[in-house]
Amino acid sequence: MTDIAAEQAYVDILFARLDDEVAKAHQRLEQVQREVDPANPDNVDALMRRETEYHGLNAKLDRLNIAQLGLVFGRIDIESAQPENPVAGHPGLDRRYIGRMGLDDRADAYRTMLLDWRAPMARPFYLATTAQPEGVHVRRHIRTRGRTVTGIDDEVLAGELTQAADGGVGSETALNRAMREARTGHMRSIVETIQREQDQIIRHPGRGVMVVQGGPGTGKTAVALHRVAYLLYTYREQLEKTGVLILGPNPTFLDYISRVLPELGETGVVLSTVGTLFPGIEPTGQESLLTREVKGSEEMVTILTEAVRAHQLVPERPARLRVGSIEVTVTGEMVKAARTRARRSRRPHNEARGVFADHLLDQMATQLAETIGADPLGGRNLLSEADVDQLHDDLADEPDVATLIDELWPSLTPTAVLHHLLSDPAAIAEAAAAYDDETQAALLRSPDAGWASSDAALLDELSVLIGETSESEETDTDWLQDVEDAENAIDILSSSDSTDNDDDMFESEILSAADVIDAKTLARRQEVRDIRSTAERARGDLTWAFGHVIIDEAQELTPMEWRMVFRRSPSRWMTLVGDTAQTGSPAGVDSWSDTLADFIGDRFQLHELTVNYRTPTEITELANRILSVIDPSATPGEAIRSTGIPVDYLPAGTDASTLSFGEGLVKVINADNVADIKGLEFDHVVVVEPQVIADASPLGLQDLYVAVTRATQTLAVIGELPVI
């Protein structure tokens, strides 16, 4: 039997085992759907258990079905004192098959048939080299299409045949083949071709902030995503409850990577851009570089604070209110005193509203008491302290008083405050009075303009300054309706109680509905419990604390966006991947140390990826020339392969549509779309007017550097290059 035929036979066994798991899950799912207690069909606890198992089984079926996409991709023959799958003719060697999920043979004492790539016993598949074989004698890459084995590649790392091994990272093995394959528009999993330096980052045990710095093509994104899959596997119990947030630079990028995690067996993560991280916001507005710079700077904290304070009003003239037959005058001094008390509470605006109202009512009650409790004979006030407290409560119930408090200290929402600020020149002038005219002008936009990506961080900051804005159960319309319905039900039950007691000799004790249950408790019995997944709940919760946060192209985040992201990671367990040489945001990262200092000091680990797997040497030479101008101290990427096709330099005005390329994706990049291609890769790239790209912004050379490093095969440049 040939090696391919032998592997096909084993792969058939694995798929038979997988099919059995799928069949059993479907069978149990059908049983769950039929399980209804005929004696109590509305049993809430039983319904909850059934719904939980139903969703769990569907999630399991998703994982099992996704795992069929390249179920097995590797094998190692490794030294072991107690081999579970001994290699015939080689005592002391264990044969381990590596794949996207784990499978075992329950009938054979749960013998391992397939190792999940994230399992510790699978790690030598990625770490072994001829210099450090990690006990691995032979590593085999298995190529499949569907359920059919199409090819194999062997690397002999130790033992008798080591001399025949070809262990170079750029050798004609799985990695090189993967890099030569045409792009598909979706990022492919690199789980078969993870290299040693990448694996060390993916499996890093640290629980703090890890920064992965690397130039174009070094696999930063792939490493980050496979780290997510590894963490979800290793810390499943914790992360299933808290969720994982993955932030990408643009929607195109999120679509690009969307298939990677499901293919790795994980679906419970939140994918978002920073511009959509604030719930309910879908950015559509475009902004100038100056506007993005201003709104991204930390100075916006001061401006937003003043914008909120601008809604805490002091009347220009006294307000006179009539309480019964007596007039109460609310002066500016009284309001200032109440405002000072509220601000000193250090509570957010909406939460401090109660402090403001309480102190203002105290002053009004004191004034009212002085009027109605004055002793005509000049003695002490006739009202007691309890009487003054009652006046306080009575004033709080007065509609005119409530209206005045609403005017002086209104309840706010982040969206209303930010819309008012950015669309009103007077509001900007008041909130940004300490800043120059250019800064103020950069903030102003049309009242009918849509939200911009930079607004998400500002809305998030306002949510902290303003405080809770979601309706509580006491003000929620649906909740109040439920309570009202419950009250009506109790009234009906109470009115039907028999109050006719014929036995006058004994004192009757009759329990009514209202004696054993109140309206709120009855209303809660009708609530449907939340059975959404962790990711679904986290996506819509402004205060959600994620267990782990991954940020790709992290160098693009502004100071305001960093504040927003760190609020969602109180544990400070994060993986940040990026390259400061590719920073295109005017308020982006220049230094990781400076950016992270305010949040974690110097408590972060920096890992560098140095090998460029994507870009051929012919293109890397041009990219490194640009890098040397951007940052002369930067370490240039080391390309590991060559296509033999030089960069094609064409005169300005050449029509890109007339150029012909081989198989694969083609992308034409110019100054208008360069911001949308971060994190993406294409087989063939045409860069149009590089000088225009370089001149388009203060960080134009960084944008050009990004543009020329998107290609995996060929690059054409139309127009003159900047002086580099």
XYZ file of C-alpha atoms in Angstrom:
724
model
C 0.000 0.000 0.000
C 1.386 3.433 -0.920
C 1.823 6.114 1.725
C -1.074 8.139 0.294
C -3.323 5.052 0.265
C -2.362 4.298 3.865
C -3.165 7.834 4.932
C -6.445 7.686 3.015
C -7.427 4.580 4.943
C -6.732 6.311 8.250
C -8.518 9.493 7.186
C -11.558 7.352 6.299
C -11.528 5.954 9.843
C -11.388 9.470 11.290
C -14.296 10.683 9.178
C -16.325 7.614 10.142
C -15.746 8.529 13.788
C -16.722 12.138 13.088
C -19.864 11.050 11.231
C -20.832 8.941 14.231
C -20.497 11.994 16.500
C -22.633 14.071 14.130
C -25.317 11.376 13.948
C -25.493 11.052 17.732
C -25.736 14.831 18.141
C -28.576 15.006 15.594
C -30.386 12.163 17.346
C -30.123 13.868 20.729
C -31.232 17.184 19.202
C -34.391 15.581 17.882
C -35.083 14.088 21.321
C -34.616 17.446 23.030
C -37.056 19.128 20.642
C -39.695 16.542 21.547
C -39.142 16.698 25.313
C -42.173 18.454 26.813
C -43.647 17.652 30.213
C -47.357 17.015 29.431
C -48.266 17.652 33.054
C -46.581 21.046 33.075
C -45.837 22.249 29.524
C -45.047 25.792 30.731
C -42.461 24.745 33.341
C -39.913 27.553 33.135
C -37.004 25.556 34.604
C -37.582 22.644 32.229
C -37.860 25.060 29.316
C -34.583 26.687 30.304
C -32.770 23.338 30.520
C -34.180 22.276 27.156
C -33.228 25.536 25.483
C -29.713 25.407 26.940
C -29.129 21.857 25.703
C -30.711 22.699 22.344
C -28.321 25.600 21.736
C -25.381 23.573 23.058
C -26.111 20.751 20.639
C -26.415 23.165 17.722
C -23.070 24.693 18.669
C -21.529 21.216 18.822
C -22.919 20.372 15.392
C -21.450 23.610 14.050
C -18.029 22.635 15.401
C -18.275 19.101 14.043
C -19.370 20.244 10.596
C -16.711 22.957 10.387
C -14.037 20.492 11.482
C -14.628 18.523 8.275
C -12.830 21.311 6.369
C -9.385 19.778 6.544
C -10.087 17.507 9.505
C -6.518 16.155 9.592
C -3.424 17.878 8.217
C -0.404 16.420 9.934
C 1.337 13.542 11.658
C 4.412 13.158 13.804
C 6.364 10.081 14.841
C 7.760 11.139 18.211
C 9.768 9.513 20.981
C 7.602 8.368 23.900
C 8.142 6.179 26.949
C 4.554 4.914 26.687
C 3.384 5.123 23.082
C -0.388 5.241 22.714
C -0.170 4.487 18.991
C 3.136 2.612 18.547
C 4.928 2.863 15.198
C 5.437 -0.590 13.716
C 9.098 -1.576 13.659
C 10.167 1.438 15.741
C 9.923 0.759 19.483
C 9.594 3.903 21.575
C 7.940 5.989 18.834
C 4.368 7.263 19.154
C 2.392 8.189 16.028
C 0.216 11.263 16.569
C -2.174 12.626 13.975
C -2.847 16.384 14.218
C -6.077 18.091 13.161
C -8.656 20.762 13.805
C -10.343 18.879 16.640
C -9.692 15.906 18.882
C -11.194 12.435 18.350
C -10.813 9.304 20.448
C -11.800 5.652 20.294
C -14.117 5.098 23.225
C -14.246 1.360 22.600
C -10.461 1.173 22.980
C -10.045 2.824 26.389
C -10.466 6.269 24.805
C -7.313 5.896 22.736
C -6.428 9.140 20.973
C -7.154 8.918 17.252
C -6.673 12.615 16.395
C -5.058 15.377 18.451
C -6.492 18.869 18.507
C -3.715 21.130 17.175
C -3.944 23.196 20.374
C -3.311 20.241 22.711
C 0.114 20.251 24.429
C 0.963 16.848 22.907
C 0.536 18.356 19.427
C 2.982 21.193 19.981
C 6.100 19.377 18.717
C 4.471 19.372 15.267
C 5.141 23.128 15.158
C 8.342 23.395 17.203
C 10.459 20.629 15.751
C 13.413 21.501 13.508
C 16.516 19.552 12.514
C 18.477 21.611 15.038
C 15.871 21.072 17.772
C 13.795 18.028 16.811
C 11.864 17.948 20.137
C 11.924 14.150 19.927
C 10.220 14.147 16.518
C 11.735 11.703 14.018
C 9.355 12.344 11.111
C 6.864 15.151 10.503
C 4.327 14.576 7.757
C 2.079 17.238 6.200
C -1.102 15.699 4.812
C -2.970 17.527 2.064
C -6.661 16.843 1.580
C -9.519 18.026 -0.582
C -12.786 17.260 1.122
C -12.329 13.696 2.416
C -9.693 12.714 -0.105
C -5.954 12.697 0.586
C -4.265 14.463 -2.314
C -0.651 14.497 -1.220
C 1.909 14.277 1.563
C 5.219 15.948 2.456
C 7.686 14.345 4.869
C 10.406 16.044 6.890
C 12.864 13.705 8.608
C 14.145 15.569 11.658
C 15.949 12.893 13.695
C 17.081 9.298 13.468
C 18.721 7.439 10.647
C 17.355 9.468 7.730
C 18.166 12.936 9.053
C 20.718 13.544 6.316
C 17.913 13.425 3.759
C 15.881 16.051 5.548
C 15.171 19.426 4.059
C 14.154 21.510 7.049
C 14.585 25.026 5.695
C 11.675 27.299 6.449
C 11.401 28.289 2.814
C 11.679 24.766 1.468
C 9.263 23.132 -0.965
C 6.927 22.044 1.843
C 3.523 23.023 3.159
C 4.504 26.618 3.916
C 5.960 27.417 0.518
C 3.075 25.737 -1.249
C 0.573 27.745 0.801
C 2.305 31.027 -0.089
C 2.255 30.215 -3.805
C -1.443 29.366 -3.863
C -3.793 32.038 -5.222
C -5.625 34.225 -2.706
C -9.390 33.653 -2.355
C -10.648 36.876 -0.767
C -10.829 35.214 2.643
C -7.932 34.611 4.952
C -6.906 30.966 5.115
C -5.984 29.162 8.302
C -2.227 28.709 8.746
C -2.731 25.940 11.267
C -0.848 23.496 9.028
C 2.126 25.823 8.517
C 2.654 27.598 11.842
C 6.365 28.248 12.335
C 8.342 27.991 15.555
C 8.517 31.728 16.317
C 4.779 32.029 15.665
C 3.880 29.021 17.811
C 5.761 30.455 20.779
C 3.526 33.527 20.637
C 0.323 31.583 20.013
C 0.849 29.426 23.111
C 2.390 32.075 25.338
C 1.127 31.465 28.901
C 1.247 35.104 30.026
C -1.957 36.694 31.321
C -1.063 40.341 30.749
C -0.700 42.577 27.709
C 1.387 41.119 24.887
C 2.497 43.251 21.952
C 3.378 41.424 18.740
C 5.411 43.758 16.539
C 6.172 42.674 13.018
C 6.548 44.029 9.523
C 4.309 43.224 6.552
C 3.850 39.549 5.777
C 5.227 38.245 9.074
C 1.928 36.570 9.956
C 0.832 38.887 12.784
C -2.874 38.523 12.045
C -2.722 34.770 11.599
C -0.800 34.463 14.862
C -3.372 36.585 16.692
C -6.313 34.530 15.422
C -4.686 31.206 16.180
C -3.855 32.544 19.628
C -7.565 33.199 20.132
C -8.338 29.608 19.187
C -5.610 28.339 21.501
C -6.828 30.442 24.438
C -10.434 29.345 23.913
C -9.220 25.757 24.002
C -6.933 26.158 27.020
C -9.079 28.526 29.098
C -12.475 27.435 27.801
C -14.382 27.581 31.079
C -13.329 31.164 31.781
C -13.601 32.552 28.253
C -16.944 30.867 27.527
C -18.395 33.105 30.247
C -16.548 36.312 29.462
C -16.024 36.140 25.693
C -13.251 37.286 23.385
C -13.211 40.555 21.471
C -11.334 40.837 18.169
C -10.899 44.359 16.808
C -9.903 44.886 13.186
C -9.135 48.025 11.161
C -12.129 47.921 8.764
C -15.190 45.820 7.792
C -13.392 44.391 4.762
C -10.726 43.005 7.042
C -13.319 41.450 9.374
C -14.962 39.730 6.435
C -11.512 38.608 5.300
C -10.726 36.848 8.580
C -14.279 35.707 9.361
C -13.697 32.151 8.178
C -10.486 31.525 10.051
C -11.839 31.008 13.561
C -14.792 28.815 12.520
C -12.341 26.657 10.575
C -10.316 26.345 13.755
C -13.376 25.184 15.654
C -14.251 28.436 17.439
C -17.338 30.564 16.830
C -17.910 32.364 20.146
C -16.052 35.635 19.582
C -17.107 39.211 18.866
C -15.637 40.694 15.678
C -15.762 44.482 15.504
C -14.008 47.617 14.346
C -13.363 50.335 16.909
C -15.891 52.466 15.032
C -18.706 49.990 15.706
C -17.688 49.017 19.231
C -20.204 51.399 20.810
C -23.563 49.546 20.586
C -25.981 50.842 17.989
C -23.477 52.931 16.007
C -22.841 52.287 12.301
C -20.332 54.863 11.005
C -21.040 56.377 7.594
C -19.515 59.859 7.823
C -16.155 60.835 6.339
C -13.745 63.208 8.076
C -10.641 65.205 7.301
C -7.253 64.230 8.697
C -7.325 67.200 11.068
C -10.753 66.248 12.399
C -9.619 62.674 12.989
C -6.510 63.939 14.746
C -8.438 66.299 17.018
C -11.173 63.804 17.873
C -8.624 61.073 18.495
C -6.500 63.114 20.880
C -6.831 62.787 24.639
C -7.709 66.487 24.796
C -11.226 65.382 23.886
C -11.663 64.172 27.473
C -11.489 67.805 28.605
C -13.759 68.996 25.809
C -16.368 66.307 26.464
C -16.278 66.998 30.196
C -17.018 70.656 29.508
C -19.745 69.660 27.041
C -21.525 67.709 29.779
C -21.044 70.500 32.305
C -22.606 72.919 29.850
C -25.924 71.134 30.491
C -25.683 71.824 34.244
C -27.354 75.239 34.133
C -27.529 78.174 36.494
C -30.461 80.553 35.791
C -29.585 84.133 34.881
C -32.461 85.417 37.012
C -34.289 83.934 40.005
C -37.045 81.404 39.291
C -40.256 81.893 41.276
C -42.480 78.910 41.959
C -45.844 78.813 43.732
C -46.346 75.998 46.174
C -49.949 76.198 47.286
C -50.430 79.819 48.270
C -46.765 80.473 49.014
C -44.073 81.568 46.598
C -40.603 79.999 46.670
C -37.706 81.763 44.960
C -34.859 79.722 43.507
C -31.805 81.940 43.137
C -28.654 81.437 41.109
C -26.688 81.108 44.351
C -28.933 78.241 45.471
C -28.447 76.430 42.151
C -24.681 77.001 42.217
C -24.477 75.510 45.707
C -26.470 72.451 44.614
C -24.352 72.117 41.474
C -21.130 72.293 43.497
C -22.405 69.616 45.866
C -23.320 67.356 42.924
C -19.980 67.834 41.158
C -18.034 67.147 44.339
C -19.793 63.801 44.612
C -17.580 62.656 41.685
C -20.536 60.766 40.278
C -21.429 60.732 36.578
C -23.883 63.404 35.489
C -27.067 61.306 35.559
C -26.177 59.717 38.873
C -25.261 63.099 40.375
C -28.662 64.449 39.356
C -30.148 63.032 42.570
C -27.500 64.822 44.670
C -28.241 68.083 42.861
C -32.000 67.741 43.292
C -31.725 66.729 46.941
C -29.531 69.699 47.872
C -31.691 72.159 45.937
C -34.830 70.781 47.597
C -33.144 71.145 51.005
C -32.588 74.840 50.337
C -36.116 75.322 49.028
C -37.602 73.481 52.027
C -35.565 75.652 54.388
C -36.799 78.788 52.637
C -40.399 77.553 52.736
C -40.089 76.665 56.427
C -38.789 80.133 57.211
C -41.908 81.566 55.599
C -44.627 79.346 57.038
C -42.987 78.489 60.373
C -41.865 81.948 61.415
C -42.928 82.860 64.974
C -44.906 86.139 64.879
C -43.435 86.962 68.273
C -39.886 86.591 67.048
C -39.130 83.285 68.699
C -37.683 80.092 67.228
C -39.193 78.651 64.072
C -42.327 76.709 64.914
C -41.527 73.836 62.522
C -39.536 70.838 63.654
C -36.773 69.117 61.685
C -39.265 66.430 60.758
C -41.607 69.121 59.415
C -38.813 70.487 57.209
C -38.091 66.956 55.918
C -41.768 66.611 55.024
C -41.631 69.907 53.139
C -38.637 68.524 51.217
C -40.671 65.480 50.181
C -43.741 67.573 49.346
C -41.679 69.869 47.134
C -40.242 66.857 45.308
C -43.798 65.888 44.317
C -44.591 69.316 42.884
C -44.740 69.186 39.037
C -43.299 72.694 38.667
C -40.355 71.812 40.897
C -39.671 68.633 38.916
C -39.799 70.637 35.683
C -37.287 73.166 37.048
C -34.865 70.416 38.097
C -35.163 68.870 34.619
C -34.251 72.230 33.090
C -31.296 72.869 35.384
C -29.870 69.354 35.492
C -31.449 67.309 32.674
C -31.058 63.577 32.221
C -28.648 63.097 29.296
C -27.683 60.480 26.729
C -24.263 60.233 25.014
C -25.710 60.436 21.499
C -27.744 63.569 22.235
C -24.829 65.354 23.905
C -22.339 64.535 21.150
C -24.739 65.433 18.334
C -25.484 68.776 20.003
C -21.790 69.486 20.574
C -20.561 68.700 17.053
C -23.396 70.446 15.200
C -23.556 73.692 17.209
C -20.732 76.279 16.876
C -21.766 77.890 20.167
C -21.592 74.569 21.994
C -18.130 73.914 20.568
C -16.975 77.411 21.498
C -18.100 76.849 25.094
C -16.731 73.317 25.524
C -13.463 73.965 23.622
C -12.896 77.529 24.795
C -9.315 76.675 25.793
C -8.435 75.577 22.241
C -7.635 77.522 19.080
C -10.033 78.349 16.259
C -8.591 75.635 13.994
C -9.355 72.951 16.584
C -12.878 74.243 17.082
C -13.501 74.394 13.334
C -12.306 70.795 12.941
C -15.008 69.611 15.345
C -17.937 71.271 13.584
C -20.037 69.272 11.137
C -23.465 69.428 9.531
C -26.426 68.560 11.816
C -27.570 65.897 9.340
C -24.137 64.242 9.006
C -23.943 60.575 9.936
C -21.801 59.153 12.700
C -18.103 58.803 11.902
C -15.777 56.046 13.062
C -14.078 58.419 15.507
C -17.394 59.082 17.268
C -17.551 55.648 18.898
C -14.753 56.457 21.349
C -16.290 59.858 22.111
C -19.690 58.298 22.802
C -18.016 55.739 25.023
C -16.250 58.488 26.967
C -19.544 60.342 27.330
C -21.222 57.208 28.638
C -18.696 57.272 31.500
C -19.132 61.006 32.126
C -22.920 60.796 31.949
C -23.478 57.460 33.662
C -26.265 54.947 33.318
C -28.607 55.832 30.486
C -30.446 52.549 29.993
C -33.850 52.476 31.547
C -34.136 50.761 34.904
C -36.911 48.332 35.671
C -38.858 51.074 37.396
C -38.980 53.222 34.229
C -38.944 50.575 31.521
C -42.248 50.752 29.662
C -42.493 47.011 29.039
C -41.622 46.253 32.648
C -44.223 48.681 33.968
C -46.828 47.096 31.710
C -45.941 43.664 33.108
C -46.295 44.991 36.665
C -49.622 46.629 35.839
C -50.933 43.370 34.353
C -49.771 41.503 37.453
C -51.492 44.032 39.736
C -54.734 43.604 37.825
C -54.428 39.831 38.168
C -53.923 40.105 41.924
C -56.843 42.536 42.208
C -59.094 40.044 40.445
C -57.941 37.222 42.711
C -58.346 39.377 45.815
C -61.836 40.550 44.863
C -62.959 36.938 44.510
C -61.837 36.025 48.035
C -64.663 34.954 50.367
C -64.944 37.397 53.261
C -68.141 35.876 54.617
C -67.148 33.963 57.737
C -70.055 32.223 59.406
C -68.054 31.256 62.444
C -67.869 34.383 64.598
C -66.410 32.401 67.486
C -62.955 32.248 65.927
C -60.797 34.947 64.485
C -60.406 34.118 60.833
C -57.033 34.189 59.063
C -57.604 34.057 55.339
C -54.610 34.224 52.965
C -55.242 36.197 49.781
C -53.137 36.312 46.615
C -51.600 39.591 47.743
C -50.423 37.964 50.974
C -48.168 35.443 49.216
C -46.991 37.236 46.056
C -46.640 40.862 45.011
C -47.016 42.324 41.540
C -43.299 42.546 40.775
C -42.656 38.944 41.774
C -45.566 37.789 39.653
C -44.304 39.874 36.712
C -40.826 38.341 36.984
C -42.346 34.856 36.722
C -43.303 35.785 33.170
C -39.807 36.844 32.133
C -38.065 34.826 29.421
C -34.545 34.051 30.572
C -31.656 35.183 28.395
C -30.382 32.198 26.416
C -28.206 34.155 23.994
C -24.589 33.140 23.577
C -21.851 34.999 25.417
C -20.819 36.721 22.183
C -24.394 37.831 21.440
C -24.853 39.291 24.923
C -21.428 40.942 24.935
C -21.992 42.639 21.587
C -24.874 44.741 22.866
C -23.627 45.437 26.402
C -21.776 48.714 26.830
C -20.257 47.618 30.139
C -19.216 44.095 29.142
C -15.800 42.986 30.467
C -14.169 40.651 27.957
C -11.902 37.869 29.138
C -9.423 38.519 26.339
C -9.053 41.224 23.707
C -7.194 40.902 20.401
C -6.436 44.069 18.413
C -5.115 43.758 14.885
C -3.431 46.783 13.282
C -3.285 48.140 16.837
C -0.983 50.950 15.763
C -4.018 52.694 14.218
C -5.874 53.237 17.509
C -6.051 56.798 18.826
C -5.653 57.747 22.506
C -9.447 58.043 22.840
C -9.917 54.599 21.297
C -7.366 53.066 23.645
C -9.421 54.410 26.560
C -12.532 52.750 25.124
C -10.815 49.411 24.581
C -9.154 49.217 27.995
C -12.538 49.794 29.661
C -13.598 46.496 28.103
C -10.550 44.683 29.459
C -10.382 45.265 33.222
C -8.189 42.152 33.547
C -5.683 43.694 31.104
C -5.336 40.358 29.270
C -4.768 41.422 25.696
C -2.858 40.573 22.531
C -1.940 43.612 20.435
C -0.492 43.089 16.969
C 0.789 45.836 14.755
C 3.683 47.690 13.209
C 4.409 51.326 14.050
C 6.073 51.724 10.644
C 2.618 51.175 9.096
C 0.759 53.738 11.229
C -1.599 55.683 8.980
C -3.856 57.307 11.593
C -2.916 60.942 12.377
C -3.443 60.180 16.075
C -2.081 56.633 15.934
C 0.753 54.905 17.759
C 4.346 56.132 17.490
C 5.644 54.151 20.458
C 4.092 51.181 22.269
C 5.676 52.281 25.538
C 4.235 55.792 25.349
C 0.806 54.569 24.285
C 0.416 51.931 26.989
C 2.060 53.836 29.856
C -1.162 55.401 31.161
C -2.928 52.044 31.307
C -0.329 49.465 32.377
C 2.923 51.349 32.836
C 5.745 49.229 31.425
C 4.039 45.931 32.277
C 3.780 44.472 28.789
C 5.736 41.893 26.846
C 7.046 42.660 23.378
C 7.514 39.905 20.808
C 8.910 40.571 17.350
C 8.193 38.603 14.194
C 11.079 38.988 11.766
C 10.458 36.619 8.858
C 8.379 37.926 5.948
C 6.420 34.943 4.645
C 4.213 36.933 2.264
C 6.327 39.309 0.227
C 8.862 38.019 -2.327
C 12.421 39.336 -2.176
C 11.861 41.349 -5.381
C 9.147 43.443 -3.661
C 10.778 43.434 -0.226
C 13.769 45.348 -1.609
C 11.500 48.282 -2.537
C 9.573 48.054 0.742
C 12.765 48.160 2.801
C 13.917 51.302 0.957
C 10.693 53.017 1.997
C 11.056 51.703 5.561
C 14.557 53.134 5.860
C 13.104 56.620 5.305
C 10.153 56.101 7.664
C 12.301 54.736 10.485
C 16.039 54.336 9.894
C 16.339 52.349 13.150
C 13.720 49.760 12.166
C 14.789 46.198 11.467
C 13.868 45.393 7.861
C 11.872 42.268 7.149
C 13.670 39.186 5.869
C 11.933 37.660 2.859
C 12.370 33.900 2.495
C 11.338 33.284 -1.080
C 11.695 34.671 -4.572
C 9.337 34.606 -7.541
C 11.954 35.677 -10.071
C 9.586 38.456 -11.225
C 10.952 41.996 -10.626
C 8.774 44.992 -9.739
C 7.261 46.410 -12.933
C 7.743 50.199 -13.086
C 5.356 51.852 -15.582
C 4.994 55.476 -16.721
C 2.339 57.779 -15.265
C -0.984 57.549 -17.045
C -0.758 53.833 -17.766
C -4.233 52.289 -17.659
C -4.156 49.627 -14.925
C -7.044 47.753 -16.539
C -4.861 46.960 -19.562
C -2.334 45.028 -17.490
C -2.485 41.239 -17.482
C -1.609 38.951 -14.602
C -1.597 35.284 -13.818
C -4.034 33.433 -11.614
C -5.248 35.095 -8.428
C -6.651 38.289 -6.950
C -5.601 41.653 -8.402
C -5.860 44.905 -6.453
C -5.337 48.425 -7.774
C -4.308 50.737 -4.927
C -4.382 54.533 -5.052
C -4.611 57.433 -2.622
C -8.397 57.041 -2.348
C -8.482 53.438 -1.174
C -5.157 52.848 0.546
C -6.774 53.155 3.983
C -9.070 50.210 3.235
C -6.411 47.608 2.426
C -4.665 47.367 5.792
C -4.291 43.771 6.902
C -5.257 42.397 3.483
C -3.194 40.559 0.885
C -3.532 39.959 -2.861
C -1.686 37.937 -5.451
C -1.011 40.909 -7.722
C -0.959 44.593 -6.769
C -0.865 47.740 -8.891
C 0.127 50.924 -7.017
C -1.031 54.025 -8.877
C 0.807 57.370 -8.438
C 2.901 56.555 -5.354
C 3.957 60.193 -5.045
C 0.302 61.208 -4.636
C -0.139 58.567 -1.920
C 2.960 59.863 -0.128
C 1.777 63.487 -0.337
C -1.830 62.774 0.747
C -1.098 62.953 4.478
C 1.715 63.536 6.969
C 1.928 59.743 7.186
C 1.790 59.202 3.439
C 5.038 57.233 3.273
C 3.607 54.770 5.800
C 0.568 54.357 3.544
C 2.842 53.719 0.563
C 4.791 51.162 2.591
C 1.520 49.353 3.340
C 0.452 49.488 -0.317
C 3.574 47.935 -1.803
C 3.637 45.089 0.738
C 0.164 43.688 0.013
C 1.318 41.466 -2.859
C 2.226 37.796 -2.543
C 3.353 37.381 -6.172
C 3.838 40.500 -8.317
C 3.862 44.280 -7.981
C 3.429 46.974 -10.638
C 4.027 50.664 -9.935
C 2.457 53.319 -12.173
C 4.066 56.758 -11.899
C 7.144 58.218 -10.240
C 8.261 57.026 -6.838
C 9.032 59.541 -4.075
C 12.704 60.129 -3.389
C 13.630 57.125 -1.268
